[in-house]
């Protein structure tokens, strides 16, 4: 291996990531308070009725002052806070608000990993806003959520998921906590063992009984004692105790392709009409690419003849979201089928081979315009 | 199975096999190496299902047979032993294997040899002999340009082109392209094959002291042979892009640089480049090039290099990594930069390279 390549690989392995964990503040309760002004400033619990042994799904900050917590039986919550306003949960509404919030996240980066309706990790190492500082990204996200959804969120910014999640819980509501890479060590020193990922109250008690009270005590603990207390997770928790967590942010269901197709009421025989229809379908893909902030390398078409035999063709070139180029390539692919000589009952156009538009800042693309065509 | 083998012989082969065995494999048997004792030798095999390596070394076979051992542990043990004879014995029942030498003795768990996936043999294939040091240079001069993006599988390797009178290797990640062409009387028919990164690295390791390496291709696999060692690489089913068209023909401006001077200037100036784009700007003026960088967070840097230049003033921006990669592998005293304008592909070449042509195409960044 040459020196330069070794250097490059090390640089990649050690690449500093910028991760944000965003947690909506008392999400369901806040949505209700937003939509019903009479609830603002009052202790609110969203959840099932006490009569039907319901539990608290979310408690407003006013209610939390009385000790009301999520997952607590509603009857108990009412004993703690007799003035509690109990609101029936409306998940359809929360899901739609959640979609708006996630739209904001995905306008920053495609690397969004949802944990629930109101919580997500974002990898903003590269982001659509071109912000170099993750703290600025976090501030803007919070601002957009406030302006567009009328809600507040707390965010944690750190070099990995583990630290980002702890950071977002550090200050709530409407908090923003940053753990800069050079502050990781001092941040870790302030954490109790309960901060460890997956350490519940029982394990925490077991660790405390063995004299391990702070997270950093885990590092120097006897490995045998650790294994006794936390079993197979020992190695993983040791890494966390050193602030190390290389789990990537995994976006759910990443789109691998997009396509649009249309079956015609009557078979088409006119080549001009075919080109026109195909161009329209290709444009739908362009709109989709723009919405997703993606560029596509490969344009595909699908042709179904009147006898139902179906063929596909594809063409790969430099990534683009330009309507002119994508439409022209889709239409050109039509020449490589029997459409025209034969009629068609269905036409489809699609794109795949995505990259985020942001990645273009890596530099210009060599003009492999008529790159390899397959199919 | 029972055999006795010299430590130095076995260690050499195990070291080569380490490159094949994946550290994180989900199939336990792939972490092992297969040992086959027969006649007066032991054959060894490791594979990750995409790339495999067979090799052999002389051994005294007491009882012929086949077994598998964890590749990494076996290497570590053999490496730690004194330079002496090592005895490898399969225990009765075949559940464990004893590796012993001198007063040391170890027992390791084995996995059934029958489960070990065996890559195809190269029997009956026609091999072409390729000059070793030239092939190695082609690999070191192109492999850094291979994309690390998994989605662009057709760029996930370097293209090896064999012709009757030359061989070439080309790699690109879409932003830059590295091409090395070496004149060689191969007598081969035109052959284009895509070699994955791992295969390239292993081929480079197989080449010893510039001795030739033999190449053949089967239906689904590529084979590289050097003495008793045979590297087997699954073919990638993809078309490499038509790269000739991105090599510019009309670059009418040229600047020659002292290689070490340019490399040092880029290395210094890039320290204040934008950490994401890594952009360094080449500002061409009369008889000088000023290399500059700036970053909103950090500040700016520049360094002037005197050169011969009297064409139009111009500014071209490059990713410093791409320039570094080229200057890091080239060994001539001088290099040249050919260009046309701010937005067209620039080309870097070594000046006075003997026995090979090296063309490095970089797409400028738009700033």
XYZ file of C-alpha atoms in Angstrom:
742
model
C 0.000 0.000 0.000
C 1.318 3.410 -0.883
C 1.774 6.112 1.701
C -0.832 8.373 0.228
C -3.480 5.710 0.158
C -2.793 4.665 3.718
C -3.198 8.293 4.728
C -6.433 8.598 2.869
C -7.933 5.521 4.448
C -6.991 6.612 7.929
C -8.506 9.987 7.285
C -11.738 8.327 6.223
C -11.851 5.972 9.175
C -11.257 8.856 11.551
C -13.645 11.194 9.789
C -15.405 13.317 12.352
C -19.176 13.025 12.138
C -21.697 15.642 13.187
C -24.791 14.009 14.638
C -27.891 15.769 15.938
C -30.528 14.111 18.101
C -33.793 16.041 18.031
C -36.477 15.319 20.605
C -39.789 17.176 20.477
C -40.733 18.605 23.877
C -43.755 16.815 25.426
C -44.874 16.254 21.861
C -48.507 15.083 22.110
C -49.252 17.440 24.982
C -47.620 20.366 23.178
C -49.648 19.718 20.023
C -52.850 19.778 22.113
C -51.809 22.986 23.859
C -50.973 24.539 20.511
C -54.387 23.678 19.051
C -56.432 24.451 22.177
C -55.311 27.780 23.669
C -57.399 27.135 26.810
C -54.945 24.328 27.703
C -51.863 26.514 27.608
C -50.204 27.007 30.970
C -52.256 24.197 32.502
C -51.127 20.704 33.484
C -52.157 18.437 30.585
C -51.857 14.692 30.168
C -52.597 12.990 26.871
C -53.747 9.398 27.144
C -56.529 7.017 28.061
C -59.219 7.790 30.603
C -58.585 6.894 34.249
C -61.855 4.944 34.329
C -60.661 2.552 31.634
C -57.265 2.166 33.335
C -55.520 4.250 30.696
C -51.940 5.425 30.970
C -50.246 8.751 30.345
C -48.855 8.931 26.788
C -47.425 12.409 27.284
C -47.462 15.009 30.025
C -47.045 18.762 29.599
C -44.240 20.420 31.500
C -46.829 21.937 33.863
C -47.993 18.404 34.704
C -44.457 17.111 35.115
C -43.957 19.543 37.994
C -46.436 17.406 39.910
C -44.510 14.251 39.115
C -46.743 13.141 36.255
C -44.730 11.010 33.802
C -45.295 9.071 30.607
C -46.456 5.477 31.014
C -47.894 6.243 34.468
C -51.464 5.028 35.120
C -53.811 7.957 34.536
C -55.519 7.323 37.878
C -52.200 7.783 39.667
C -51.454 10.926 37.642
C -54.763 12.397 38.790
C -53.936 11.638 42.417
C -50.609 13.471 42.004
C -52.200 16.407 40.206
C -55.921 16.800 40.860
C -56.167 19.733 38.384
C -54.767 17.636 35.547
C -56.589 18.083 32.232
C -56.840 14.679 30.560
C -56.995 14.810 26.782
C -57.851 11.810 24.613
C -54.922 11.009 22.301
C -55.414 11.809 18.612
C -52.671 9.874 16.825
C -53.857 10.821 13.351
C -53.162 14.422 14.224
C -49.786 13.657 15.850
C -48.695 11.637 12.834
C -49.492 14.477 10.491
C -47.594 16.982 12.654
C -44.738 14.467 12.824
C -44.628 14.335 9.027
C -44.189 18.107 8.920
C -41.354 17.918 11.418
C -39.614 15.124 9.503
C -39.972 17.099 6.289
C -37.859 19.775 7.935
C -35.288 17.150 8.960
C -35.128 15.673 5.466
C -34.664 19.088 3.903
C -31.347 19.196 5.788
C -30.038 15.710 5.049
C -31.312 12.403 3.692
C -29.604 10.733 6.677
C -32.528 10.911 9.088
C -33.151 7.971 11.410
C -36.566 8.141 13.093
C -36.800 6.678 16.605
C -40.478 7.515 17.020
C -42.982 10.138 15.887
C -41.164 12.813 17.861
C -37.513 11.791 17.933
C -34.784 11.308 15.324
C -31.081 11.226 14.644
C -29.668 13.334 11.834
C -26.195 12.996 10.345
C -25.436 16.538 9.221
C -21.728 16.021 8.492
C -22.819 16.999 5.006
C -26.032 18.991 4.845
C -28.167 20.687 2.251
C -27.815 24.029 3.984
C -24.051 23.997 3.522
C -23.573 24.727 7.231
C -20.165 23.668 8.515
C -21.183 23.870 12.156
C -23.741 21.353 13.322
C -24.807 23.699 16.090
C -25.988 26.174 13.458
C -27.920 23.393 11.727
C -29.535 22.454 15.047
C -30.463 26.050 15.771
C -32.059 26.416 12.348
C -33.980 23.155 12.700
C -35.366 24.308 16.044
C -36.300 27.649 14.542
C -38.042 26.045 11.550
C -39.981 23.708 13.837
C -41.083 26.704 15.893
C -42.075 28.783 12.866
C -43.687 26.090 10.753
C -45.214 23.832 13.415
C -45.538 26.155 16.407
C -43.716 23.642 18.616
C -40.444 23.473 20.485
C -37.800 20.766 20.344
C -34.616 20.024 22.233
C -31.494 19.091 20.351
C -28.172 17.494 21.174
C -25.154 17.912 18.923
C -22.218 15.502 19.214
C -19.773 13.403 17.189
C -21.924 10.264 17.635
C -25.443 9.026 18.346
C -24.855 8.016 21.964
C -23.563 11.437 23.009
C -26.086 13.335 20.876
C -28.974 11.552 22.582
C -27.682 12.275 26.073
C -27.044 15.867 25.048
C -30.612 16.444 23.825
C -31.933 15.382 27.220
C -29.457 17.585 29.063
C -31.571 20.707 28.860
C -35.314 20.604 28.200
C -37.583 22.089 27.007
C -36.351 24.134 24.048
C -32.747 23.190 24.853
C -29.676 22.948 22.692
C -26.635 21.146 24.077
C -23.419 20.738 22.150
C -20.736 18.190 22.978
C -17.821 19.326 20.845
C -15.202 16.651 20.109
C -12.709 18.229 22.493
C -15.348 18.422 25.261
C -16.373 14.757 25.070
C -14.086 13.692 27.894
C -15.240 16.335 30.363
C -18.865 15.662 29.373
C -18.434 11.952 30.120
C -17.075 12.767 33.554
C -20.388 14.347 34.511
C -22.539 11.346 33.607
C -23.926 8.706 35.974
C -23.964 5.016 34.915
C -27.661 5.396 34.106
C -26.610 7.334 31.009
C -25.259 4.144 29.462
C -27.190 2.885 26.526
C -29.548 0.089 27.504
C -28.757 0.245 31.198
C -32.085 0.125 32.957
C -32.701 0.845 36.655
C -32.005 -2.772 37.691
C -28.623 -2.966 36.001
C -27.802 0.518 37.223
C -28.511 -0.597 40.790
C -26.316 -3.658 40.292
C -23.483 -1.469 39.034
C -23.913 0.970 41.906
C -23.786 -1.918 44.391
C -20.394 -2.754 42.921
C -19.138 0.772 43.455
C -19.645 1.868 39.851
C -21.625 5.079 40.049
C -20.212 7.274 37.345
C -20.061 6.302 33.699
C -16.298 6.668 33.645
C -15.976 4.193 36.558
C -16.906 1.513 34.028
C -13.539 2.017 32.318
C -11.464 1.039 35.323
C -13.816 -1.599 36.707
C -12.687 -5.219 36.894
C -13.893 -6.839 33.640
C -15.122 -9.865 35.578
C -17.253 -7.632 37.834
C -18.651 -5.877 34.778
C -19.494 -9.111 33.010
C -21.211 -10.293 36.180
C -23.364 -7.152 36.236
C -24.059 -6.494 32.587
C -23.177 -9.740 30.806
C -22.653 -9.854 27.072
C -22.992 -6.106 26.643
C -19.726 -5.471 28.478
C -17.605 -4.637 25.438
C -20.215 -2.359 23.959
C -20.752 -0.482 27.215
C -17.008 -0.132 27.684
C -16.784 1.577 24.337
C -19.631 3.897 25.288
C -17.882 4.693 28.564
C -15.021 5.971 26.414
C -17.511 8.008 24.408
C -17.054 5.771 21.367
C -20.034 4.889 19.200
C -19.563 4.331 15.482
C -23.117 3.257 14.682
C -24.167 5.041 11.528
C -27.373 7.040 11.240
C -29.620 4.698 9.283
C -32.356 6.392 7.316
C -35.425 4.151 7.045
C -36.528 2.941 3.659
C -34.005 4.821 1.577
C -35.443 5.228 -1.905
C -33.425 3.226 -4.426
C -35.471 4.161 -7.440
C -38.472 6.145 -8.522
C -40.722 5.537 -11.480
C -43.974 6.565 -13.069
C -45.971 4.565 -15.567
C -49.230 4.773 -17.407
C -51.465 2.209 -19.056
C -53.409 3.683 -21.953
C -57.122 3.184 -22.491
C -56.362 2.266 -26.085
C -52.990 1.133 -27.463
C -50.871 3.960 -28.873
C -49.411 3.604 -32.369
C -48.282 7.162 -33.054
C -44.535 7.544 -32.243
C -44.915 11.276 -31.526
C -47.601 10.583 -28.976
C -45.375 7.893 -27.373
C -42.498 10.361 -27.037
C -44.829 12.961 -25.580
C -46.267 10.545 -22.998
C -42.820 9.295 -22.052
C -41.514 12.852 -21.678
C -44.375 13.622 -19.280
C -43.593 10.518 -17.206
C -39.884 11.389 -17.130
C -40.763 14.883 -15.891
C -42.667 13.379 -12.953
C -39.390 11.737 -11.927
C -37.570 15.043 -12.237
C -40.094 16.648 -9.875
C -39.569 13.801 -7.435
C -35.768 14.144 -7.612
C -35.978 17.879 -6.951
C -38.281 17.333 -3.995
C -35.879 14.769 -2.512
C -32.765 16.814 -3.269
C -31.334 13.924 -5.272
C -29.515 13.449 -8.548
C -29.914 10.276 -10.604
C -27.312 8.494 -12.691
C -29.559 6.063 -14.486
C -32.695 6.708 -16.522
C -34.907 3.704 -17.260
C -37.936 3.171 -19.429
C -40.494 0.399 -19.602
C -42.522 -0.499 -22.660
C -45.403 -2.970 -22.746
C -46.606 -4.042 -26.166
C -50.237 -4.946 -26.934
C -49.440 -8.653 -26.409
C -48.272 -7.816 -22.856
C -44.602 -8.585 -23.520
C -42.632 -5.992 -21.579
C -39.118 -4.660 -22.097
C -36.975 -2.252 -20.108
C -34.022 -0.152 -21.217
C -31.647 1.951 -19.176
C -28.927 4.521 -19.675
C -26.307 5.588 -17.135
C -24.378 8.847 -17.157
C -23.242 11.565 -14.791
C -25.775 12.267 -11.999
C -28.305 14.939 -12.851
C -31.735 16.325 -11.975
C -32.027 18.411 -15.128
C -35.371 17.943 -16.830
C -33.979 18.435 -20.341
C -31.295 15.773 -19.983
C -33.503 13.207 -18.252
C -36.375 13.627 -20.698
C -34.039 13.452 -23.705
C -32.410 10.277 -22.420
C -35.756 8.609 -21.716
C -37.026 9.468 -25.184
C -33.764 8.311 -26.794
C -34.133 4.945 -25.056
C -37.451 4.491 -26.833
C -35.458 4.128 -30.074
C -33.927 0.975 -28.610
C -37.304 -0.744 -28.420
C -39.828 -1.829 -31.033
C -42.213 0.954 -30.000
C -43.388 2.684 -33.143
C -43.031 -0.425 -35.256
C -45.334 -1.971 -32.670
C -48.012 -0.290 -30.626
C -47.734 0.124 -26.856
C -50.284 -0.378 -24.096
C -48.080 0.920 -21.270
C -45.140 3.286 -20.947
C -43.042 3.939 -17.875
C -40.043 6.099 -17.020
C -37.856 5.872 -13.957
C -34.641 6.998 -12.365
C -32.189 5.256 -10.050
C -28.554 5.411 -8.951
C -29.108 8.341 -6.601
C -26.724 10.686 -4.904
C -27.622 13.709 -2.833
C -27.309 17.011 -4.623
C -25.137 18.188 -1.773
C -22.441 15.644 -2.631
C -21.776 17.655 -5.796
C -19.669 20.050 -3.791
C -17.001 17.316 -3.856
C -16.070 18.786 -7.177
C -16.994 18.699 -10.814
C -17.930 15.547 -12.682
C -15.972 14.188 -15.576
C -18.217 14.282 -18.644
C -18.950 10.564 -19.082
C -21.983 11.724 -21.034
C -22.655 8.642 -23.050
C -21.603 6.341 -20.288
C -22.280 2.641 -20.281
C -25.811 1.789 -21.247
C -27.221 -1.459 -20.014
C -30.437 -3.279 -20.676
C -4.325 -35.185 9.543
C -0.830 -34.684 10.847
C 2.052 -32.741 9.371
C 5.332 -31.044 10.169
C 6.219 -27.770 8.492
C 8.961 -25.144 8.842
C 7.776 -22.009 10.609
C 9.275 -19.612 8.040
C 7.610 -21.430 5.129
C 4.176 -21.524 6.750
C 4.336 -17.969 8.097
C 4.949 -16.500 4.652
C 1.830 -18.137 3.229
C -0.337 -17.347 6.264
C 0.692 -13.681 6.029
C -0.554 -13.545 2.437
C -3.813 -15.278 3.365
C -4.529 -12.664 6.073
C -5.403 -10.160 3.347
C -8.161 -12.428 2.078
C -9.880 -13.281 5.358
C -12.422 -10.631 6.302
C -12.226 -9.382 9.883
C -15.968 -9.098 10.242
C -17.542 -12.051 8.566
C -21.015 -13.340 9.345
C -20.132 -16.825 8.064
C -17.902 -18.410 10.731
C -16.078 -20.808 8.384
C -14.789 -17.847 6.322
C -12.695 -16.734 9.296
C -10.791 -19.989 8.895
C -8.092 -21.199 6.571
C -8.364 -24.628 4.960
C -5.288 -26.870 5.238
C -4.958 -29.906 3.002
C -1.998 -32.227 3.654
C -1.057 -34.588 0.880
C 2.179 -35.966 -0.606
C 5.043 -33.721 0.422
C 3.154 -30.451 0.832
C 0.317 -28.700 2.595
C -2.104 -26.604 0.515
C -3.756 -23.596 2.082
C -6.927 -21.797 1.058
C -8.740 -18.694 2.294
C -11.720 -16.969 0.731
C -14.328 -14.284 1.394
C -16.489 -15.739 -1.404
C -15.473 -12.883 -3.747
C -11.721 -13.289 -3.592
C -9.827 -16.443 -2.676
C -6.176 -17.402 -2.437
C -4.688 -20.877 -2.763
C -1.100 -21.500 -1.875
C 1.085 -24.358 -0.692
C 4.320 -25.017 1.098
C 6.579 -28.021 1.546
C 5.734 -30.200 4.553
C 6.357 -33.647 5.932
C 2.944 -35.275 5.848
C 2.621 -37.918 8.543
C -1.073 -38.518 7.889
C -2.805 -36.841 4.977
C -6.132 -35.120 5.467
C -8.011 -31.822 5.586
C -8.901 -29.432 8.404
C -9.667 -25.768 9.066
C -8.215 -23.395 11.647
C -8.972 -19.751 12.537
C -6.777 -17.840 10.090
C -5.899 -14.937 12.333
C -5.104 -16.982 15.450
C -3.047 -19.490 13.496
C -1.044 -16.647 11.978
C -0.481 -15.059 15.383
C 0.646 -18.343 16.913
C 2.971 -19.271 14.068
C 4.368 -15.740 14.064
C 5.141 -15.983 17.786
C 6.898 -19.343 17.558
C 10.675 -19.687 17.324
C 12.081 -20.510 13.897
C 11.690 -24.264 14.065
C 9.519 -27.165 12.914
C 5.814 -26.856 13.699
C 3.637 -29.916 14.169
C -0.069 -29.640 13.317
C -2.164 -32.604 14.444
C -5.881 -33.213 14.258
C -7.189 -34.656 17.543
C -9.099 -37.916 17.580
C -12.736 -37.122 16.873
C -11.766 -34.150 14.735
C -13.111 -31.519 17.166
C -9.796 -29.811 17.873
C -6.354 -29.342 16.380
C -3.015 -29.232 18.169
C -0.379 -26.799 16.965
C 2.946 -27.439 18.679
C 6.584 -26.471 18.361
C 9.516 -26.784 20.676
C 7.988 -26.834 24.190
C 4.889 -24.865 23.148
C 1.601 -26.626 22.591
C -1.814 -25.185 21.733
C -5.190 -26.678 20.982
C -7.718 -24.842 18.882
C -11.287 -25.594 17.895
C -11.791 -26.497 14.295
C -14.755 -26.206 11.956
C -15.625 -29.042 9.555
C -13.507 -28.860 6.399
C -16.490 -30.112 4.419
C -18.249 -26.773 4.977
C -15.393 -24.762 3.495
C -16.438 -23.144 0.204
C -13.997 -24.064 -2.531
C -13.448 -21.608 -5.372
C -12.974 -23.032 -8.878
C -9.631 -24.327 -10.161
C -7.909 -22.788 -13.148
C -7.364 -26.135 -14.897
C -7.330 -25.936 -18.660
C -7.295 -22.151 -18.865
C -4.791 -20.311 -21.048
C -2.591 -18.013 -18.971
C -0.935 -14.821 -20.190
C 2.284 -13.737 -18.509
C 2.237 -10.108 -17.316
C 5.371 -8.186 -16.272
C 5.255 -7.942 -12.481
C 6.798 -4.601 -11.564
C 4.876 -2.848 -14.355
C 1.611 -4.368 -13.177
C 2.387 -3.340 -9.612
C 3.062 0.220 -10.729
C -0.232 0.310 -12.625
C -2.017 -0.747 -9.446
C -0.332 1.760 -7.123
C -0.832 4.588 -9.635
C -4.564 4.013 -10.147
C -6.153 2.404 -7.094
C -6.592 5.618 -5.118
C -8.951 6.878 -7.814
C -11.400 4.008 -7.287
C -14.662 5.272 -5.871
C -15.521 4.411 -2.303
C -19.211 4.827 -3.031
C -20.801 1.392 -3.040
C -23.701 2.402 -5.212
C -21.472 3.069 -8.178
C -20.528 -0.570 -8.545
C -19.314 -0.093 -12.097
C -16.576 2.161 -10.745
C -15.822 -0.090 -7.784
C -12.619 -1.356 -9.273
C -9.966 -0.644 -11.858
C -10.240 -1.707 -15.466
C -7.380 -3.844 -16.753
C -6.987 -3.724 -20.516
C -4.701 -6.236 -22.220
C -3.716 -5.728 -25.849
C -1.225 -7.517 -28.110
C 1.424 -4.834 -27.534
C 0.418 -3.085 -24.303
C -1.438 -3.289 -21.039
C -3.311 -0.471 -19.310
C -5.129 0.096 -16.092
C -7.657 2.831 -15.459
C -9.699 3.861 -12.424
C -12.080 6.728 -11.764
C -14.490 7.966 -9.138
C -16.204 10.320 -11.544
C -14.189 13.348 -10.417
C -10.739 12.246 -11.508
C -9.349 9.442 -13.602
C -5.989 7.706 -13.463
C -4.695 5.795 -16.478
C -1.394 3.961 -16.818
C -0.321 2.391 -20.107
C 2.695 0.138 -20.388
C 4.067 -1.137 -23.711
C 4.499 -4.907 -23.397
C 4.680 -7.732 -25.896
C 1.847 -9.766 -24.437
C 0.566 -11.327 -27.613
C -2.805 -11.276 -25.885
C -6.119 -10.688 -27.533
C -7.858 -7.501 -26.440
C -9.246 -8.212 -22.974
C -11.067 -5.812 -20.653
C -11.675 -6.883 -17.071
C -12.795 -4.972 -14.000
C -10.668 -5.767 -10.932
C -12.213 -5.023 -7.519
C -10.131 -3.029 -5.049
C -9.394 -6.043 -2.874
C -8.203 -8.086 -5.842
C -5.893 -5.254 -6.897
C -4.354 -5.081 -3.447
C -3.824 -8.837 -3.303
C -2.349 -8.983 -6.810
C 0.116 -6.265 -5.799
C 1.054 -8.339 -2.743
C 1.522 -11.460 -4.850
C 4.134 -9.784 -7.035
C 7.563 -10.516 -5.569
C 10.693 -8.724 -6.747
C 9.093 -7.860 -10.054
C 8.728 -11.468 -11.153
C 5.980 -11.983 -13.722
C 2.431 -12.916 -12.789
C 0.158 -15.022 -14.937
C -3.410 -14.082 -15.735
C -6.365 -16.064 -17.059
C -10.113 -15.738 -17.023
C -12.748 -18.392 -16.697
C -16.466 -18.026 -17.162
C -17.142 -16.348 -13.824
C -13.714 -15.866 -12.295
C -10.378 -14.198 -12.901
C -7.141 -15.970 -11.964
C -3.726 -14.552 -11.094
C -0.951 -17.082 -10.608
C 2.511 -16.610 -9.183
C 4.441 -19.821 -8.594
C 2.309 -22.016 -6.334
C -0.025 -19.174 -5.414
C -3.319 -18.709 -7.200
C -5.624 -15.749 -6.585
C -9.231 -16.317 -7.645
C -11.492 -13.281 -8.028
C -15.154 -13.326 -8.928
C -15.885 -11.245 -12.027
C -17.847 -8.027 -11.584
C -20.783 -7.918 -13.929
C -20.587 -4.280 -14.932
C -19.377 -2.055 -17.728
C -16.618 0.401 -17.038
C -17.514 3.755 -18.587
C -16.015 4.725 -21.933
C -13.118 6.561 -20.351
C -11.266 7.662 -23.484
C -13.801 10.407 -24.088
C -13.047 12.245 -20.846
C -9.331 12.525 -21.597
C -9.064 15.997 -23.129
C -7.326 16.402 -26.463
C -7.456 20.201 -26.753
C -5.632 21.388 -23.634
C -3.437 24.119 -25.121
C -1.747 25.448 -21.980
C 0.966 23.668 -20.074
C 2.972 24.360 -16.941
C 5.912 22.253 -15.739
C 6.504 21.943 -12.004
C 9.244 20.608 -9.814
C 7.322 17.715 -8.243
C 8.537 17.992 -4.643
C 8.124 21.759 -4.668
C 4.528 21.559 -5.900
C 3.708 18.747 -3.477
C 5.089 20.699 -0.526
C 3.226 23.879 -1.517
C -0.095 22.049 -1.866
C 0.468 20.271 1.433
C 1.048 23.589 3.213
C -1.621 25.681 1.533
C -4.359 23.054 1.936
C -4.088 23.350 5.713
C -6.398 26.361 5.485
C -8.700 25.025 2.776
C -12.398 24.512 3.334
C -12.450 21.241 5.249
C -15.344 19.826 3.259
C -14.468 20.846 -0.281
C -10.669 20.712 0.291
C -10.366 23.232 -2.519
C -7.019 24.722 -3.485
C -6.902 27.307 -6.252
C -4.149 27.499 -8.861
C -3.866 31.150 -9.929
C -1.840 31.231 -13.154
C -0.076 34.497 -13.935
C 2.971 35.477 -15.975
C 5.794 33.121 -14.962
C 4.192 32.157 -11.701
C 1.480 30.032 -10.172
C 0.038 31.101 -6.865
C -1.613 28.327 -4.913
C -4.261 29.649 -2.539
C -6.837 28.391 -0.104
C -9.429 29.953 2.129
C -11.995 28.853 4.614
C -14.591 31.085 6.275
C -13.865 29.488 9.667
C -10.069 29.446 9.502
C -8.605 32.090 7.245
C -6.504 31.897 4.098
C -3.085 30.799 2.821
C -1.094 31.202 -0.378
C 2.268 30.306 -1.831
C 3.880 31.411 -5.077
C 5.785 28.967 -7.296
C 7.890 30.466 -10.128
C 7.250 28.661 -13.441
C 7.509 29.280 -17.201
C 4.112 30.575 -18.303
C 3.020 33.337 -20.644
C -0.522 32.366 -21.662
C -3.708 33.956 -20.336
C -4.129 34.559 -16.605
C -6.466 31.975 -15.173
C -7.750 30.427 -11.945
C -8.472 26.721 -11.602
C -9.703 25.088 -8.450
C -8.908 21.474 -7.521
C -9.629 19.167 -4.620
C -6.266 19.080 -2.813
C -6.640 15.319 -2.175
C -6.738 14.620 -5.881
C -3.555 16.591 -6.525
C -1.892 15.002 -3.486
C -2.770 11.477 -4.623
C -1.054 12.015 -7.957
C 2.036 13.697 -6.556
C 2.288 11.011 -3.888
C 2.778 8.124 -6.328
C 4.759 9.799 -9.094
C 8.549 9.531 -8.778
C 9.862 11.721 -11.584
C 11.556 15.040 -10.742
C 9.144 17.040 -12.844
C 5.422 16.919 -13.516
C 3.265 18.820 -15.969
C -0.202 20.311 -15.753
C -2.152 20.720 -18.984
C -5.363 22.724 -19.080
C -7.667 24.753 -21.251
C -9.859 26.880 -19.001
C -11.418 27.063 -15.526
C -14.092 24.461 -16.161
C -12.589 21.811 -18.431
C -10.699 18.704 -17.416
C -7.053 19.300 -16.560
C -4.397 16.623 -17.014
C -1.341 15.916 -14.883
C 1.526 13.743 -16.116
C 5.009 12.864 -14.925
C 7.751 14.262 -17.198
C 10.382 11.779 -18.307
C 8.627 8.645 -17.041
C 10.437 5.633 -18.444
C 8.578 2.576 -19.628
C 5.058 3.820 -18.904
C 2.602 6.582 -19.737
C 0.645 8.034 -16.866
C -2.366 10.256 -17.511
C -4.231 11.764 -14.592
C -7.393 13.688 -15.447
C -8.955 15.993 -12.848
C -12.257 17.785 -13.149
C -11.901 21.290 -11.702
C -14.266 22.419 -8.969
C -16.524 25.327 -9.678
C -16.243 27.895 -6.961
